[in-house]
XYZ file of C-alpha atoms in Angstrom:
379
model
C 49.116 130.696 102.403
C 46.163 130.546 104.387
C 46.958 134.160 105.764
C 47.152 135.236 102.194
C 43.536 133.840 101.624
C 42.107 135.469 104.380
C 43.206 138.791 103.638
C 41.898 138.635 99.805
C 39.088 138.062 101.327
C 39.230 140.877 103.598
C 39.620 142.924 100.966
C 35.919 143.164 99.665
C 32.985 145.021 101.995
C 30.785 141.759 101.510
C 33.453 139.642 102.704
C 34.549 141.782 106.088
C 30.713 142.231 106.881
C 30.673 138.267 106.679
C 33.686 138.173 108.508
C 32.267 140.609 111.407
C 29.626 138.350 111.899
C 30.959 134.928 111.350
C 33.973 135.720 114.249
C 31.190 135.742 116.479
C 30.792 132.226 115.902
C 32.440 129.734 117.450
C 33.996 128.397 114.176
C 35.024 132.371 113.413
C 36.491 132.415 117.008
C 38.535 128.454 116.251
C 39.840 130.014 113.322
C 41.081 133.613 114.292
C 42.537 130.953 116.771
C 44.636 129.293 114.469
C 45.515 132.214 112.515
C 47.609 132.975 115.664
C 49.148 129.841 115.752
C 50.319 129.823 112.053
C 51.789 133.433 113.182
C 53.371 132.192 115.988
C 54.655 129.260 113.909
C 55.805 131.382 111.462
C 58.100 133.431 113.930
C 59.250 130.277 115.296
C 60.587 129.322 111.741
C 61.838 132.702 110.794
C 63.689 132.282 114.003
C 64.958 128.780 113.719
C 66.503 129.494 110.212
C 68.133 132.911 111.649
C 69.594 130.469 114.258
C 70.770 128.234 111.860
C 72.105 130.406 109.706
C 74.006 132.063 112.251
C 75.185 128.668 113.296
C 76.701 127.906 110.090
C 78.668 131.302 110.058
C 79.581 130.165 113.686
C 80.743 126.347 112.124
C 82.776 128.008 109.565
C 84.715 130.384 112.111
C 85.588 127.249 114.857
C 86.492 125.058 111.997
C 89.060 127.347 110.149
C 90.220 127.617 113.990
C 90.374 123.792 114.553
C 92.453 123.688 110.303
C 94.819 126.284 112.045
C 95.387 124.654 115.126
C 95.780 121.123 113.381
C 98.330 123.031 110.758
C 100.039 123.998 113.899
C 99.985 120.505 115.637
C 101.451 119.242 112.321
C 104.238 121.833 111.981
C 104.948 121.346 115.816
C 105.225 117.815 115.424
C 107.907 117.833 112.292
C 109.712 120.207 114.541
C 109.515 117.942 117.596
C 110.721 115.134 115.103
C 113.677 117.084 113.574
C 115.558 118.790 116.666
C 114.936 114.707 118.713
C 117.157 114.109 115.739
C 119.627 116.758 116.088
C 119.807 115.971 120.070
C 120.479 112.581 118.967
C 123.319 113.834 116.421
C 125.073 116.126 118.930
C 124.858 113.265 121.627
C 126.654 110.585 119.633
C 128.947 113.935 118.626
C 129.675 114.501 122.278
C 130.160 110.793 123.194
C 132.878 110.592 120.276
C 134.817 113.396 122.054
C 134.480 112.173 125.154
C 136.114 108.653 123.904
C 138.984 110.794 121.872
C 139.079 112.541 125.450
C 139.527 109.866 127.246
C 142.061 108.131 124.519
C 144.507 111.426 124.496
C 144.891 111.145 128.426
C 145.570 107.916 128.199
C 148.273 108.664 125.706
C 149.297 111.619 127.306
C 150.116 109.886 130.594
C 151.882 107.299 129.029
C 154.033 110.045 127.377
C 154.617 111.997 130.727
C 155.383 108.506 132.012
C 157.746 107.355 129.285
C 159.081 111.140 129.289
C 160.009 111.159 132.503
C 161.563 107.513 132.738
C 163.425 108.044 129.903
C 164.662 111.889 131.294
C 165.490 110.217 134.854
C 168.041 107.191 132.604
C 169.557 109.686 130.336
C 170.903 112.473 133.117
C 171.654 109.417 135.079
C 173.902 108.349 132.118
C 175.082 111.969 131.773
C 175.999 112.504 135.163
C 178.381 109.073 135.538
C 179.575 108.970 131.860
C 182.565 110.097 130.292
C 181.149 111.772 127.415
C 181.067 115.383 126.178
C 178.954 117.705 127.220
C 178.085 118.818 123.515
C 176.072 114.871 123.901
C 174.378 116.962 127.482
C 173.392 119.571 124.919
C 171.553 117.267 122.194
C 169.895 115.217 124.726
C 168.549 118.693 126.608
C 167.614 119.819 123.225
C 165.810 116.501 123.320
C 163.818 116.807 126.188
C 162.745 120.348 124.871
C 161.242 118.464 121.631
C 159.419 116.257 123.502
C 158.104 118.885 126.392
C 156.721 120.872 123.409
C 155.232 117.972 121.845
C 154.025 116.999 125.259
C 152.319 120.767 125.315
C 150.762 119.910 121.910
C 149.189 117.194 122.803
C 147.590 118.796 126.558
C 146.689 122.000 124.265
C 144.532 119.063 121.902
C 142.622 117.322 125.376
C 142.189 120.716 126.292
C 140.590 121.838 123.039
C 138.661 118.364 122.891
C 137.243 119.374 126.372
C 136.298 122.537 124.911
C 134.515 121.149 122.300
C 133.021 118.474 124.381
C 131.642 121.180 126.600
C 130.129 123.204 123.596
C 128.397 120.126 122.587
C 127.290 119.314 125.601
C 125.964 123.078 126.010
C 124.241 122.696 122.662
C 122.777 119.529 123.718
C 120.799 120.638 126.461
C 119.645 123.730 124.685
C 118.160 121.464 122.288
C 117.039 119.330 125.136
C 114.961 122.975 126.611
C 113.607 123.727 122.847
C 112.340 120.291 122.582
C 110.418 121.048 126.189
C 108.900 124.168 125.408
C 108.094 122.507 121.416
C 106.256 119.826 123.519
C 104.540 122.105 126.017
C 103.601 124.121 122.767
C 102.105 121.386 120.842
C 99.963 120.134 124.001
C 98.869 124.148 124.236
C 97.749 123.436 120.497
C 96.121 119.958 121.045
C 94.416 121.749 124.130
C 92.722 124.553 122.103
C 91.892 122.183 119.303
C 89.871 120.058 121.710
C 88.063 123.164 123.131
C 87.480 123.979 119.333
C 85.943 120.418 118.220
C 83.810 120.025 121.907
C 82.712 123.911 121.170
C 81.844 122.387 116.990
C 80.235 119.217 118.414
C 77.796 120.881 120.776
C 76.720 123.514 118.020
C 76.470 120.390 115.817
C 74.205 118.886 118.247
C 71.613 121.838 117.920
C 71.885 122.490 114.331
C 70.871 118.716 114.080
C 68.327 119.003 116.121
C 66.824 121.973 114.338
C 67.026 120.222 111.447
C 64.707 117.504 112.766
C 62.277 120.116 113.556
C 62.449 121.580 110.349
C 61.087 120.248 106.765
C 64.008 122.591 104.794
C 66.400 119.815 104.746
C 65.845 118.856 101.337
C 65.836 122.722 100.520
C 68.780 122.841 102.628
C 71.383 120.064 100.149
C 69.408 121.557 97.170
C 70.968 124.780 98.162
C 74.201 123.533 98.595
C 74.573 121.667 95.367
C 73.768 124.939 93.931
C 76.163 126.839 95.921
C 79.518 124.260 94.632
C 77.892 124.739 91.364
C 77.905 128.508 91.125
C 81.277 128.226 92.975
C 82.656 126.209 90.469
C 81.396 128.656 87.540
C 83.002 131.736 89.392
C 86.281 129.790 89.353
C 85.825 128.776 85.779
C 84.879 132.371 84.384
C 88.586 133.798 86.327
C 90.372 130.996 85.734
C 93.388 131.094 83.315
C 94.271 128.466 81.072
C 96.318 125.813 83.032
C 99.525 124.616 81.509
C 99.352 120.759 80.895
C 102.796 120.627 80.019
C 104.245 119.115 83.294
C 102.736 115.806 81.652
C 99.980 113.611 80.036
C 96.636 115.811 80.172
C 94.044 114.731 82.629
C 91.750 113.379 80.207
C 94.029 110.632 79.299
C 94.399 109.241 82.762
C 91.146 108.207 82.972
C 91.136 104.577 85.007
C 94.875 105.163 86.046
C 94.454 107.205 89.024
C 94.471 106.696 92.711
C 91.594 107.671 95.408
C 92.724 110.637 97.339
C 92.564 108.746 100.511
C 92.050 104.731 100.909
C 88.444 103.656 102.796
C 85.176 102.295 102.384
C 82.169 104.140 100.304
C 79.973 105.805 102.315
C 77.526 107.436 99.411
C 78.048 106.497 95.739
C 77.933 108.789 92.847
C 74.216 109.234 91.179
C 72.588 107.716 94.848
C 69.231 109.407 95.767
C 70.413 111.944 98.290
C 66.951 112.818 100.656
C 64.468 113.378 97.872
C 63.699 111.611 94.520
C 65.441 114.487 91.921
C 68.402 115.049 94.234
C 71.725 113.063 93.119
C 75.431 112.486 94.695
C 77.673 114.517 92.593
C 80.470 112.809 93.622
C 81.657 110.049 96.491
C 81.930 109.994 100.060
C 85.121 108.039 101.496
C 85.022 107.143 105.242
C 88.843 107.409 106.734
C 89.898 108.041 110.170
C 90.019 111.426 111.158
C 93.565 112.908 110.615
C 94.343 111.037 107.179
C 96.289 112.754 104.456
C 94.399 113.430 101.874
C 96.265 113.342 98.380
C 95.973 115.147 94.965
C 94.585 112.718 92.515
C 96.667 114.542 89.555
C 98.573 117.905 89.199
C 97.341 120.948 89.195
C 96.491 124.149 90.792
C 94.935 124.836 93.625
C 92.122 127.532 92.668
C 89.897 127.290 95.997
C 91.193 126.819 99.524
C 88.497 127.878 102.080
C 85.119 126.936 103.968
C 82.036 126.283 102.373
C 78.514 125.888 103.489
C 77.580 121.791 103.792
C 81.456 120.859 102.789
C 83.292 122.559 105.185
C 87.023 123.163 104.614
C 87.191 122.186 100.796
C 89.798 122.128 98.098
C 89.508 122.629 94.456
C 92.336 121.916 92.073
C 92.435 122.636 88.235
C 93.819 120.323 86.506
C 93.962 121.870 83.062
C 91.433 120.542 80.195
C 88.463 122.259 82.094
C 88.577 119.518 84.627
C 88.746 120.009 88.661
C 88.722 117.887 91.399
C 87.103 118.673 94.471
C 87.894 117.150 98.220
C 85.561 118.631 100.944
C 84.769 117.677 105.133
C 88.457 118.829 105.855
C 89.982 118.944 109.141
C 93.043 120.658 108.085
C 93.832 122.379 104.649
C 97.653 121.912 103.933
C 97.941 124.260 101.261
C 96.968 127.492 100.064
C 95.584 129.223 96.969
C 97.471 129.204 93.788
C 100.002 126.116 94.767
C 100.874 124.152 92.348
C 100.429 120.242 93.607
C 102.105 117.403 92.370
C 100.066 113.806 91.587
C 99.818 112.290 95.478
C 100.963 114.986 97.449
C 99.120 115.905 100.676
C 97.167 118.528 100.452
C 94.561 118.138 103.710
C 93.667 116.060 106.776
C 90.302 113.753 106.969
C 87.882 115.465 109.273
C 84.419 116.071 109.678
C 83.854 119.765 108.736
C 80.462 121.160 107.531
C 78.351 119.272 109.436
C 79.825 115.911 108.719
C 78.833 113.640 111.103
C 81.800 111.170 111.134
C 85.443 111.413 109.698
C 84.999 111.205 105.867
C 86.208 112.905 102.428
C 83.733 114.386 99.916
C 85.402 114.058 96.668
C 84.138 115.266 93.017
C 85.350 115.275 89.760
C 84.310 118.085 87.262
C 84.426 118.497 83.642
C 83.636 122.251 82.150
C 81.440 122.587 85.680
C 79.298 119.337 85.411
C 80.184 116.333 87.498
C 81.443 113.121 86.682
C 81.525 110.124 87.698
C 84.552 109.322 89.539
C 84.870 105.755 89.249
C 85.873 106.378 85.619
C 88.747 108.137 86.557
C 89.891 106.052 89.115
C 92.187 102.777 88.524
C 89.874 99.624 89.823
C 91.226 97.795 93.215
């Protein structure tokens, strides 16, 4: 401003003769002084807000990459959880053979035994007895029937060995896939750590450049205008929504559920650093890591990053109403899902520049917000 003065000034003969001789002075000289400074200050803060807006483009790359490595970690773990169960299943299988195992040569070498007591008596009985050898005959024809049922039954421990061994096989291939699942998912946990350390340093200078800086206040204005013009894009390519699958989502008002259980960190309609900015919606504090739920059905008609909410979700509900849940760690679904009332549809984190674990959550009705406590049943 006080360049712009100086060079209206400039602009007229009377004033640059004035000029010529006043910078002679030593108040001309303290002045042409501080004209430098404001330049230099002025470069500084041309700079600073190139660096921060480069660091938000940075935020939103390493916090998609620390949503896809928690999706990961998640996925890893249900498989982790589902072939320990299988193991489990094919070792109670393979113990159940091994007891049939051991029962059929137990029976089988009570048969041999009984077979061959029995043989020994009746060719003893043979041999010293009077009687025809058409009775010889039968009683071979005997011992036949009860070799091949002996063979039947060493064929079954032999095919019950078989199976044992299969199951055993399969057992410790499940017993390898669960290694390399767990070597996986601490791979995963390892490059999700680098990712948060790599977001909590850049946090750290962002913060500190905002402390330096008086554009804070600029800084939420802009984002409140950014959801807004956000949501309006949505509205003006948004089809109608079918409310058939139930009760529209105007008439649950002071039935539903929060989307995740915790504290209030900001209220709807607090001052929010300045006088004429408002909270549009709530801030919940949860751990990091804690399903976040779908207040109502719906569609989900925005799934990405965004500048001061991070990883946010929008979901129609129909009516011209939307909820909005922002400060992901981990988005769970995906655009144009179709969500059911309390299904998980993110993880708590702290995306955005969030400085602890906690979930930004909005209701809107035809683009305005509301506030959410009417919505929501009372604890």
């Amino acid at each position: 401003m006080i360049q712009r003065l100086v060079l209206i000034f400039l602009i007229s003969t009377q004033g640059w003769a004035m000029l010529v001789a006043w910078g002679q002075t030593e108040e001309g000289r303290a002045l042409q002084g501080v004209l430098r400074e404001l330049q230099e200050l002025e470069g500084r803060v041309a700079k600073q807000q190139e660096d921060w807006e480069e660091g938000y483009r940075h935020l939103r790359s390493v916090e998609l990459e620390i949503s896809d490595a928690s999706r990961r970690l998640s996925e890893l773990r249900a498989q982790k959880i589902t072939a320990a169960a299988r193991r489990e299943s094919l070792s109670r299988e393979a113990r159940a053979a091994k007891d049939r195992l051991d029962r059929e040569r137990d029976q089988l070498a009570e048969q041999v035994l009984v077979t061959y007591l029995l043989g020994r008596q009746e060719r003893l009985k043979l041999l010293f007895s009077q009687e025809s050898p058409s009775r010889l005959g039968r009683m071979l024809v005997y011992h036949n029937y009860l070799n091949t049922a002996r063979s039947m039954r060493v064929n079954v421990v032999t095919r019950n060995i078989d199976t044992l061994a299969q199951l055993l096989s399969e057992a410790d291939e499940t017993a390898l896939a669960l290694l390399e699942l767990e070597q996986a998912q601490g791979e995963a946990l390892k490059r999700l750590e680098d990712a948060r350390e790599e977001r909590e340093f850049m946090l750290a200078r962002m913060d500190e450049a905002i402390r330096r800086s008086s554009g804070q206040i600029d800084w939420l204005e802009g984002e409140a205008q950014r959801l807004s013009e956000l949501v309006a894009k949505i509205q003006d390519r948004l089809e109608v929504f079918s409310e058939s699958e139930g009760s529209s989502f105007s008439s649950t008002k002071g039935s539903l559920n929060w989307p995740v259980a915790g504290p209030l960190l900001r209220d709807y309609g607090q001052p929010r650093a300045g006088e004429n900015l408002k909270w549009n919606g709530v801030l919940l504090q949860a751990p990091l890591g804690v399903p976040v739920s779908a207040v109502y059905y719906g569609r989900v008609v925005y799934a990405d990053w965004l500048p001061g909410l991070g990883l946010l979700i929008i979901v129609d509900h129909g009516g011209d109403y939307m909820s909005l849940y922002g400060h992901n760690e981990t988005i769970l679904t995906e655009l144009g899902a179709r969500v059911s009332s309390g299904e998980t549809i993110a993880l708590t984190g702290r995306s955005g520049g969030q400085a602890q674990p906690a979930l930004y959550f909005e209701i809107r009705h035809s683009g305005e917000p509301v506030n959410p406590h009417s919505w929501i049943e009372a604890r």
